Tab-separated table of C-alpha atoms in Angstrom:
chain	number	residue	atom	x	y	z
A	1021	UNK	CA	-61.989	61.793	43.152
A	1022	UNK	CA	-59.050	59.281	45.925
A	1023	UNK	CA	-56.166	62.127	45.250
A	1024	UNK	CA	-54.144	60.103	43.268
A	1025	UNK	CA	-51.918	62.775	41.302
A	1026	UNK	CA	-52.196	60.771	38.518
A	1027	UNK	CA	-55.790	60.282	37.899
A	1028	UNK	CA	-56.696	64.071	39.778
A	1029	UNK	CA	-57.632	66.797	37.583
A	1030	UNK	CA	-59.475	70.099	37.829
A	1031	UNK	CA	-62.941	69.948	37.281
A	1032	UNK	CA	-64.820	72.852	36.209
A	1033	UNK	CA	-68.450	73.789	35.217
A	1034	UNK	CA	-70.086	75.120	31.755
A	1035	UNK	CA	-73.726	75.861	31.908
A	1036	UNK	CA	-75.581	77.414	28.997
A	1037	UNK	CA	-75.270	80.881	30.752
A	1038	UNK	CA	-72.535	80.826	27.700
A	1039	UNK	CA	-75.308	80.812	25.291
A	1040	UNK	CA	-77.605	83.118	27.265
A	1041	UNK	CA	-79.327	80.314	28.737
A	1042	UNK	CA	-80.395	80.466	32.388
A	1043	UNK	CA	-79.079	76.615	33.502
A	1044	UNK	CA	-76.777	76.312	36.091
A	1045	UNK	CA	-74.394	73.437	38.679
A	1046	UNK	CA	-72.033	73.736	41.511
A	1047	UNK	CA	-69.496	70.810	41.573
A	1048	UNK	CA	-66.719	69.791	45.157
A	1049	UNK	CA	-65.221	66.988	45.799
A	1050	UNK	CA	-66.625	64.843	48.976
A	1051	UNK	CA	-63.373	64.245	50.689
A	1052	UNK	CA	-64.423	62.159	53.193
A	1053	UNK	CA	-66.591	59.800	50.790
A	1054	UNK	CA	-64.186	60.386	47.624
A	1055	UNK	CA	-66.929	61.122	45.580
A	1056	UNK	CA	-67.512	64.156	42.833
A	1057	UNK	CA	-70.690	66.325	43.920
A	1058	UNK	CA	-72.313	68.080	40.593
A	1059	UNK	CA	-75.772	69.909	41.342
A	1060	UNK	CA	-77.444	71.424	39.235
A	1061	UNK	CA	-80.561	72.530	37.533
A	1062	UNK	CA	-81.307	72.667	33.731
A	1063	UNK	CA	-83.466	76.132	32.659
A	1064	UNK	CA	-85.514	76.565	29.028
A	1065	UNK	CA	-83.105	79.424	27.353
A	1066	UNK	CA	-85.465	82.446	26.695
A	1067	UNK	CA	-84.806	83.082	23.347
A	1068	UNK	CA	-85.246	79.258	22.411
A	1069	UNK	CA	-88.139	78.487	24.316
A	1070	UNK	CA	-86.047	74.797	24.939
A	1071	UNK	CA	-84.031	73.038	27.891
A	1072	UNK	CA	-80.650	74.290	27.786
A	1073	UNK	CA	-77.726	72.134	29.637
A	1074	UNK	CA	-75.382	72.150	32.385
A	1075	UNK	CA	-71.536	70.294	31.731
A	1076	UNK	CA	-69.007	69.163	34.048
A	1077	UNK	CA	-65.519	68.921	32.249
A	1078	UNK	CA	-61.795	68.902	33.066
A	1079	UNK	CA	-59.797	70.633	32.726
A	1080	UNK	CA	-62.197	73.838	32.065
A	1081	UNK	CA	-63.247	75.352	29.524
A	1082	UNK	CA	-60.981	76.114	26.435
A	1083	UNK	CA	-58.303	74.841	27.817
A	1084	UNK	CA	-56.314	70.909	27.773
A	1085	UNK	CA	-54.707	67.802	29.675
A	1086	UNK	CA	-52.513	65.157	28.695
A	1087	UNK	CA	-54.487	61.826	29.324
A	1088	UNK	CA	-53.196	58.572	29.222
A	1089	UNK	CA	-53.507	56.733	26.170
A	1090	UNK	CA	-56.836	54.493	25.858
A	1091	UNK	CA	-55.599	52.783	22.704
A	1092	UNK	CA	-56.850	49.158	23.604
A	1093	UNK	CA	-60.156	49.918	25.089
A	1094	UNK	CA	-63.472	49.985	23.837
A	1095	UNK	CA	-65.318	52.523	26.335
A	1096	UNK	CA	-66.432	54.903	28.834
A	1097	UNK	CA	-67.350	53.377	31.916
A	1098	UNK	CA	-68.398	56.181	34.456
A	1099	UNK	CA	-68.953	54.687	38.387
A	1100	UNK	CA	-71.512	56.902	39.608
A	1101	UNK	CA	-75.280	57.613	40.471
A	1102	UNK	CA	-78.144	60.288	40.437
A	1103	UNK	CA	-79.590	61.002	44.100
A	1104	UNK	CA	-82.238	63.092	42.890
A	1105	UNK	CA	-85.336	60.843	42.405
A	1106	UNK	CA	-87.484	62.984	40.632
A	1107	UNK	CA	-84.373	65.101	38.925
A	1108	UNK	CA	-82.464	63.768	35.030
A	1109	UNK	CA	-81.387	60.834	34.184
A	1110	UNK	CA	-80.362	61.028	30.851
A	1111	UNK	CA	-76.660	62.658	30.427
A	1112	UNK	CA	-73.622	62.217	28.094
A	1113	UNK	CA	-69.415	61.704	28.043
A	1114	UNK	CA	-67.928	63.919	26.715
A	1115	UNK	CA	-64.121	63.938	24.612
A	1116	UNK	CA	-62.308	66.078	23.626
A	1117	UNK	CA	-58.787	65.442	21.280
A	1118	UNK	CA	-55.888	67.631	19.793
A	1119	UNK	CA	-57.094	66.099	16.667
A	1120	UNK	CA	-60.920	66.958	15.866
A	1121	UNK	CA	-60.347	70.711	14.972
A	1122	UNK	CA	-60.843	72.743	12.686
A	1123	UNK	CA	-59.087	76.640	12.802
A	1124	UNK	CA	-61.071	77.237	15.893
A	1125	UNK	CA	-64.186	74.852	16.303
A	1126	UNK	CA	-63.547	72.167	18.703
A	1127	UNK	CA	-64.927	68.899	18.065
A	1128	UNK	CA	-66.909	67.015	20.587
A	1129	UNK	CA	-67.271	63.555	20.842
A	1130	UNK	CA	-70.708	62.622	22.471
A	1131	UNK	CA	-72.517	59.469	23.468
A	1132	UNK	CA	-75.602	59.276	25.343
A	1133	UNK	CA	-76.657	56.954	28.722
A	1134	UNK	CA	-79.067	56.614	31.532
A	1135	UNK	CA	-77.851	57.121	35.281
A	1136	UNK	CA	-79.009	55.131	37.599
A	1137	UNK	CA	-80.440	55.966	41.251
A	1138	UNK	CA	-77.702	53.389	42.900
A	1139	UNK	CA	-74.325	53.195	42.236
A	1140	UNK	CA	-73.327	51.545	38.899
A	1141	UNK	CA	-71.015	51.056	36.270
A	1142	UNK	CA	-72.374	53.183	33.591
A	1143	UNK	CA	-70.553	51.750	30.323
A	1144	UNK	CA	-70.698	53.569	26.983
A	1145	UNK	CA	-68.529	52.168	24.519
A	1146	UNK	CA	-66.576	53.785	21.661
A	1147	UNK	CA	-69.238	53.075	18.574
A	1148	UNK	CA	-71.782	55.067	20.351
A	1149	UNK	CA	-70.015	58.157	20.146
A	1150	UNK	CA	-70.774	60.944	17.707
A	1151	UNK	CA	-68.697	64.226	16.987
A	1152	UNK	CA	-70.289	67.883	17.105
A	1153	UNK	CA	-69.667	71.355	17.252
A	1154	UNK	CA	-72.001	73.491	19.221
A	1155	UNK	CA	-74.643	70.999	19.311
A	1156	UNK	CA	-74.077	71.094	14.911
A	1157	UNK	CA	-73.307	67.734	13.658
A	1158	UNK	CA	-69.172	68.038	12.650
A	1159	UNK	CA	-68.398	64.902	9.598
A	1160	UNK	CA	-64.852	66.444	9.880
A	1161	UNK	CA	-63.822	65.015	13.186
A	1162	UNK	CA	-61.375	61.538	12.605
A	1163	UNK	CA	-62.916	58.596	13.669
A	1164	UNK	CA	-62.800	58.413	17.922
A	1165	UNK	CA	-60.450	55.611	17.844
A	1166	UNK	CA	-57.909	57.340	15.894
A	1167	UNK	CA	-58.155	59.670	18.133
A	1168	UNK	CA	-57.552	57.586	21.585
A	1169	UNK	CA	-54.057	58.316	22.258
A	1170	UNK	CA	-54.878	62.392	22.035
A	1171	UNK	CA	-57.805	63.015	24.434
A	1172	UNK	CA	-57.408	66.540	25.692
A	1173	UNK	CA	-60.549	66.979	28.208
A	1174	UNK	CA	-62.977	64.911	29.863
A	1175	UNK	CA	-66.423	65.418	30.820
A	1176	UNK	CA	-70.148	64.253	31.443
A	1177	UNK	CA	-73.363	67.013	30.827
A	1178	UNK	CA	-76.960	66.340	30.557
A	1179	UNK	CA	-78.692	64.814	27.551
A	1180	UNK	CA	-79.075	67.574	25.171
A	1181	UNK	CA	-81.136	68.422	23.605
A	1182	UNK	CA	-83.292	67.367	26.510
A	1183	UNK	CA	-86.157	68.387	29.225
A	1184	UNK	CA	-85.605	70.659	32.169
A	1185	UNK	CA	-85.265	69.917	35.365
A	1186	UNK	CA	-82.776	69.269	38.542
A	1187	UNK	CA	-80.141	66.795	39.280
A	1188	UNK	CA	-77.404	65.329	41.586
A	1189	UNK	CA	-75.103	63.218	40.724
A	1190	UNK	CA	-72.501	61.990	43.253
A	1191	UNK	CA	-69.757	60.497	41.071
A	1192	UNK	CA	-66.863	57.905	41.997
A	1193	UNK	CA	-64.369	57.591	38.658
A	1194	UNK	CA	-64.738	57.607	34.800
A	1195	UNK	CA	-62.263	55.036	33.451
A	1196	UNK	CA	-61.432	53.610	30.078
A	1197	UNK	CA	-62.088	49.784	29.904
A	1198	UNK	CA	-62.199	47.144	27.640
A	1199	UNK	CA	-64.927	44.924	27.221
A	1200	UNK	CA	-62.826	42.279	28.761
A	1201	UNK	CA	-61.351	44.096	31.843
A	1202	UNK	CA	-64.993	45.137	32.703
A	1203	UNK	CA	-66.597	41.010	31.943
A	1204	UNK	CA	-63.757	40.420	34.220
A	1205	UNK	CA	-64.990	42.923	36.863
A	1206	UNK	CA	-68.259	41.706	37.118
A	1207	UNK	CA	-66.865	38.887	37.998
A	1208	UNK	CA	-65.457	39.185	40.927
A	1209	UNK	CA	-65.523	36.783	44.105
A	1210	UNK	CA	-69.625	36.330	44.908
A	1211	UNK	CA	-71.646	34.075	46.869
A	1212	UNK	CA	-75.435	33.816	45.389
A	1213	UNK	CA	-78.002	33.344	47.389
A	1214	UNK	CA	-81.039	33.145	45.363
A	1215	UNK	CA	-81.384	32.758	42.116
A	1216	UNK	CA	-84.466	31.514	40.630
A	1217	UNK	CA	-82.726	29.412	38.188
A	1218	UNK	CA	-84.529	25.794	39.591
A	1219	UNK	CA	-81.311	25.103	41.624
A	1220	UNK	CA	-82.024	27.673	44.929
A	1221	UNK	CA	-82.594	25.444	48.135
A	1222	UNK	CA	-85.258	28.251	49.811
A	1223	UNK	CA	-88.591	28.901	48.602
A	1224	UNK	CA	-90.465	32.347	49.403
A	1225	UNK	CA	-93.712	33.827	50.311
A	1226	UNK	CA	-94.722	37.184	51.760
A	1227	UNK	CA	-96.876	38.731	54.453
A	1228	UNK	CA	-98.790	41.668	54.489
A	1229	UNK	CA	-100.210	43.961	57.129
A	1230	UNK	CA	-103.167	42.556	57.796
A	1231	UNK	CA	-101.841	41.067	60.436
A	1232	UNK	CA	-102.006	44.434	62.252
A	1233	UNK	CA	-105.247	45.353	60.572
A	1234	UNK	CA	-104.170	46.580	57.622
A	1235	UNK	CA	-104.760	46.719	53.965
A	1236	UNK	CA	-102.633	45.564	51.926
A	1237	UNK	CA	-102.053	42.579	49.735
A	1238	UNK	CA	-98.650	40.850	47.850
A	1239	UNK	CA	-97.528	37.991	46.253
A	1240	UNK	CA	-94.056	36.164	45.023
A	1241	UNK	CA	-94.518	34.216	41.972
A	1242	UNK	CA	-91.024	32.140	40.420
A	1243	UNK	CA	-91.036	32.792	36.579
A	1244	UNK	CA	-88.689	31.878	34.174
A	1245	UNK	CA	-85.421	33.499	35.306
A	1246	UNK	CA	-87.036	35.777	37.938
A	1247	UNK	CA	-88.833	36.052	41.203
A	1248	UNK	CA	-91.938	38.505	40.689
A	1249	UNK	CA	-92.886	40.014	43.937
A	1250	UNK	CA	-96.393	42.285	43.263
A	1251	UNK	CA	-99.039	43.708	45.333
A	1252	UNK	CA	-100.326	46.961	46.560
A	1253	UNK	CA	-99.756	48.411	49.652
A	1254	UNK	CA	-102.415	50.430	51.154
A	1255	UNK	CA	-102.863	52.889	54.069
A	1256	UNK	CA	-103.671	51.204	58.194
A	1257	UNK	CA	-107.160	52.752	58.785
A	1258	UNK	CA	-106.116	52.914	62.494
A	1259	UNK	CA	-102.565	54.410	61.979
A	1260	UNK	CA	-103.760	56.696	58.476
A	1261	UNK	CA	-100.398	55.848	57.714
A	1262	UNK	CA	-98.765	53.094	54.804
A	1263	UNK	CA	-98.544	49.934	55.802
A	1264	UNK	CA	-96.273	47.350	54.416
A	1265	UNK	CA	-95.796	44.087	52.383
A	1266	UNK	CA	-92.856	41.269	52.649
A	1267	UNK	CA	-91.534	38.713	50.628
A	1268	UNK	CA	-89.422	36.518	52.574
A	1269	UNK	CA	-87.766	33.081	52.568
A	1270	UNK	CA	-88.903	30.148	54.752
A	1271	UNK	CA	-89.429	30.129	58.586
A	1272	UNK	CA	-85.395	30.468	59.374
A	1273	UNK	CA	-86.805	27.366	62.607
A	1274	UNK	CA	-86.864	24.949	59.939
A	1275	UNK	CA	-84.689	25.333	57.217
A	1276	UNK	CA	-80.621	25.600	57.074
A	1277	UNK	CA	-79.436	28.578	57.194
A	1278	UNK	CA	-77.502	30.416	54.042
A	1279	UNK	CA	-74.070	30.165	52.986
A	1280	UNK	CA	-71.386	32.476	55.284
A	1281	UNK	CA	-70.761	35.621	53.170
A	1282	UNK	CA	-68.477	37.208	55.840
A	1283	UNK	CA	-65.619	37.460	53.254
A	1284	UNK	CA	-67.745	39.758	50.824
A	1285	UNK	CA	-68.346	43.254	51.295
A	1286	UNK	CA	-71.808	43.653	50.681
A	1287	UNK	CA	-74.880	42.420	48.762
A	1288	UNK	CA	-75.759	42.831	45.417
A	1289	UNK	CA	-79.690	42.354	44.044
A	1290	UNK	CA	-80.046	41.939	40.556
A	1291	UNK	CA	-83.103	44.442	39.951
A	1292	UNK	CA	-85.723	45.527	37.182
A	1293	UNK	CA	-89.306	47.341	37.107
A	1294	UNK	CA	-92.314	45.482	36.144
A	1295	UNK	CA	-95.170	47.786	36.945
A	1296	UNK	CA	-96.749	49.980	39.488
A	1297	UNK	CA	-95.571	53.768	41.057
A	1298	UNK	CA	-93.451	52.104	43.866
A	1299	UNK	CA	-89.635	52.179	42.630
A	1300	UNK	CA	-88.297	52.402	47.031
A	1301	UNK	CA	-87.945	49.479	48.404
A	1302	UNK	CA	-85.888	47.761	51.784
A	1303	UNK	CA	-83.577	44.525	51.733
A	1304	UNK	CA	-82.601	42.632	54.566
A	1305	UNK	CA	-81.478	39.581	55.718
A	1306	UNK	CA	-82.056	38.009	59.760
A	1307	UNK	CA	-78.752	36.099	61.842
A	1308	UNK	CA	-81.032	34.004	63.646
A	1309	UNK	CA	-83.967	31.656	63.897
A	1310	UNK	CA	-85.820	33.483	66.649
A	1311	UNK	CA	-88.757	34.726	64.858
A	1312	UNK	CA	-89.209	37.674	66.556
A	1313	UNK	CA	-85.832	39.020	65.546
A	1314	UNK	CA	-86.192	38.464	61.960
A	1315	UNK	CA	-89.756	40.117	62.197
A	1316	UNK	CA	-88.327	43.416	63.789
A	1317	UNK	CA	-84.453	43.224	64.148
A	1318	UNK	CA	-83.147	42.338	60.530
A	1319	UNK	CA	-80.526	44.185	59.013
A	1320	UNK	CA	-82.384	46.829	56.978
A	1321	UNK	CA	-80.889	48.845	53.878
A	1322	UNK	CA	-82.762	50.771	51.469
A	1323	UNK	CA	-82.524	50.541	47.526
A	1324	UNK	CA	-84.000	52.119	44.828
A	1325	UNK	CA	-85.165	50.447	41.365
A	1326	UNK	CA	-84.451	52.866	38.316
A	1327	UNK	CA	-86.203	51.026	35.735
A	1328	UNK	CA	-87.566	48.266	33.894
A	1329	UNK	CA	-84.475	47.694	32.724
A	1330	UNK	CA	-82.309	44.858	34.455
A	1331	UNK	CA	-79.910	46.876	37.457
A	1332	UNK	CA	-77.244	45.575	39.876
A	1333	UNK	CA	-77.404	47.268	42.810
A	1334	UNK	CA	-74.712	46.831	45.416
A	1335	UNK	CA	-75.513	47.711	49.102
A	1336	UNK	CA	-72.058	47.487	51.107
A	1337	UNK	CA	-72.603	46.239	54.493
A	1338	UNK	CA	-71.676	49.961	56.313
A	1339	UNK	CA	-75.597	50.400	54.682
A	1340	UNK	CA	-77.223	47.607	56.475
A	1341	UNK	CA	-78.766	48.122	60.367
A	1342	UNK	CA	-80.707	46.040	62.517
A	1343	UNK	CA	-82.107	49.602	64.342
A	1344	UNK	CA	-84.792	50.398	62.426
A	1345	UNK	CA	-88.388	51.470	62.822
A	1346	UNK	CA	-91.447	49.359	63.251
A	1347	UNK	CA	-93.742	52.260	61.504
A	1348	UNK	CA	-91.505	53.152	58.946
A	1349	UNK	CA	-88.261	50.810	58.593
A	1350	UNK	CA	-85.828	53.852	58.641
A	1351	UNK	CA	-83.210	53.349	60.763
A	1352	UNK	CA	-83.367	55.223	64.088
A	1353	UNK	CA	-79.526	53.530	64.840
A	1354	UNK	CA	-76.130	52.600	62.655
A	1355	UNK	CA	-75.221	49.612	63.614
A	1356	UNK	CA	-73.999	47.410	60.528
A	1357	UNK	CA	-73.669	43.452	60.952
A	1358	UNK	CA	-70.958	41.594	62.262
A	1359	UNK	CA	-68.934	38.859	61.344
A	1360	UNK	CA	-70.631	36.425	63.204
A	1361	UNK	CA	-73.809	38.065	61.538
A	1362	UNK	CA	-72.888	37.615	58.051
A	1363	UNK	CA	-72.012	33.589	58.721
A	1364	UNK	CA	-75.452	33.214	60.275
A	1365	UNK	CA	-77.749	34.422	57.691
A	1366	UNK	CA	-81.116	32.510	57.932
A	1367	UNK	CA	-83.576	34.504	55.686
A	1368	UNK	CA	-83.581	36.645	52.849
A	1369	UNK	CA	-86.330	39.987	52.865
A	1370	UNK	CA	-87.567	42.384	50.483
A	1371	UNK	CA	-89.553	44.813	51.952
A	1372	UNK	CA	-92.384	47.789	50.535
A	1373	UNK	CA	-92.295	50.082	53.407
A	1374	UNK	CA	-94.242	53.457	54.395
A	1375	UNK	CA	-95.196	54.366	50.942
A	1376	UNK	CA	-98.728	53.717	49.484
A	1377	UNK	CA	-99.231	52.222	45.788
A	1378	UNK	CA	-98.760	49.543	43.538
A	1379	UNK	CA	-95.704	47.810	43.188
A	1380	UNK	CA	-93.980	45.002	40.793
A	1381	UNK	CA	-90.419	44.124	41.201
A	1382	UNK	CA	-88.131	41.147	39.270
A	1383	UNK	CA	-85.795	40.228	41.491
A	1384	UNK	CA	-83.153	38.600	39.239
A	1385	UNK	CA	-80.504	37.067	41.857
A	1386	UNK	CA	-79.477	37.929	45.387
A	1387	UNK	CA	-75.723	37.036	46.238
A	1388	UNK	CA	-72.808	38.587	48.418
A	1389	UNK	CA	-70.444	39.990	46.993
A	1390	UNK	CA	-66.293	41.430	46.798
A	1391	UNK	CA	-66.736	45.719	46.349
A	1392	UNK	CA	-65.130	47.253	43.006
A	1393	UNK	CA	-62.410	48.330	42.877
A	1394	UNK	CA	-62.405	50.167	39.759
A	1395	UNK	CA	-60.543	53.723	40.012
């Protein structure tokens, strides 16, 4: 969606009203951010009493295009996120080929995947695809790997048969990739800041809002290859609002700085849920040995953890700001870190803030790395 002629296609929505349903979706390209934005809602099909579907494909219904030869690749990588926190997260990738036809019937190769709440590369291997026609198995379709030179349309859709609900997808790219290429892209230059592999130079502890009259509790335990940050964030009686807890590395006055990350593009966190109802957190880092600045003026950014599966969340430096409310932690102004700050990190922090409930977050690693360049 960057406007490049060779990878720009006309995208169209195809929803279940074509079969008497009431689902609907809309698509547009955000040219400033270079993403495709697809919003909609899946409704129950009245005469079936079951959820319908929403699809997005290029080109449109009954149209064909000449896509590049995908031979030698191992699957599709959909770089995207689903931004509606209470919305649908199960989707599928679709491919149509000129060889998967039987008379007027066009077979569709489908494979399901779970889309995360943060931008991520979702890899779907060719072996996961099955061919169907109007939702029914189509055994007459050729094996997909024999059709990779004949792709005539691509798309994504809501999981079918799935559930009713809304969704808000932001897609940066869809690309065919080999496993080797994907692994190479994931091994881009990076700088480890926390790994929990027994070789860390920094220790972790927690602080909670009882320092301001609250009742929240938290702890941080290093387990086998990850740190477990857990506890309960409660309402502060005097404020009648949720308090906070923080998992943070040791006092920056006494310990050495973290490595220089000024040549990197952002922070990558390996995270997964281990329980609780809180799934939204904040990550922060301090660039000073002044405890006041580390407490109230660290560079902070929001992130969400979608599931119990290990997920990498990447946050570019532009998502961070040291201007934020001491009551909610939300940004009051956008002021990302300059190179000088990235050269002098003294403390890492994970916050539970502005939400009441239980949480259990597995923190597998924190590293600074270069951004993806996959298109």
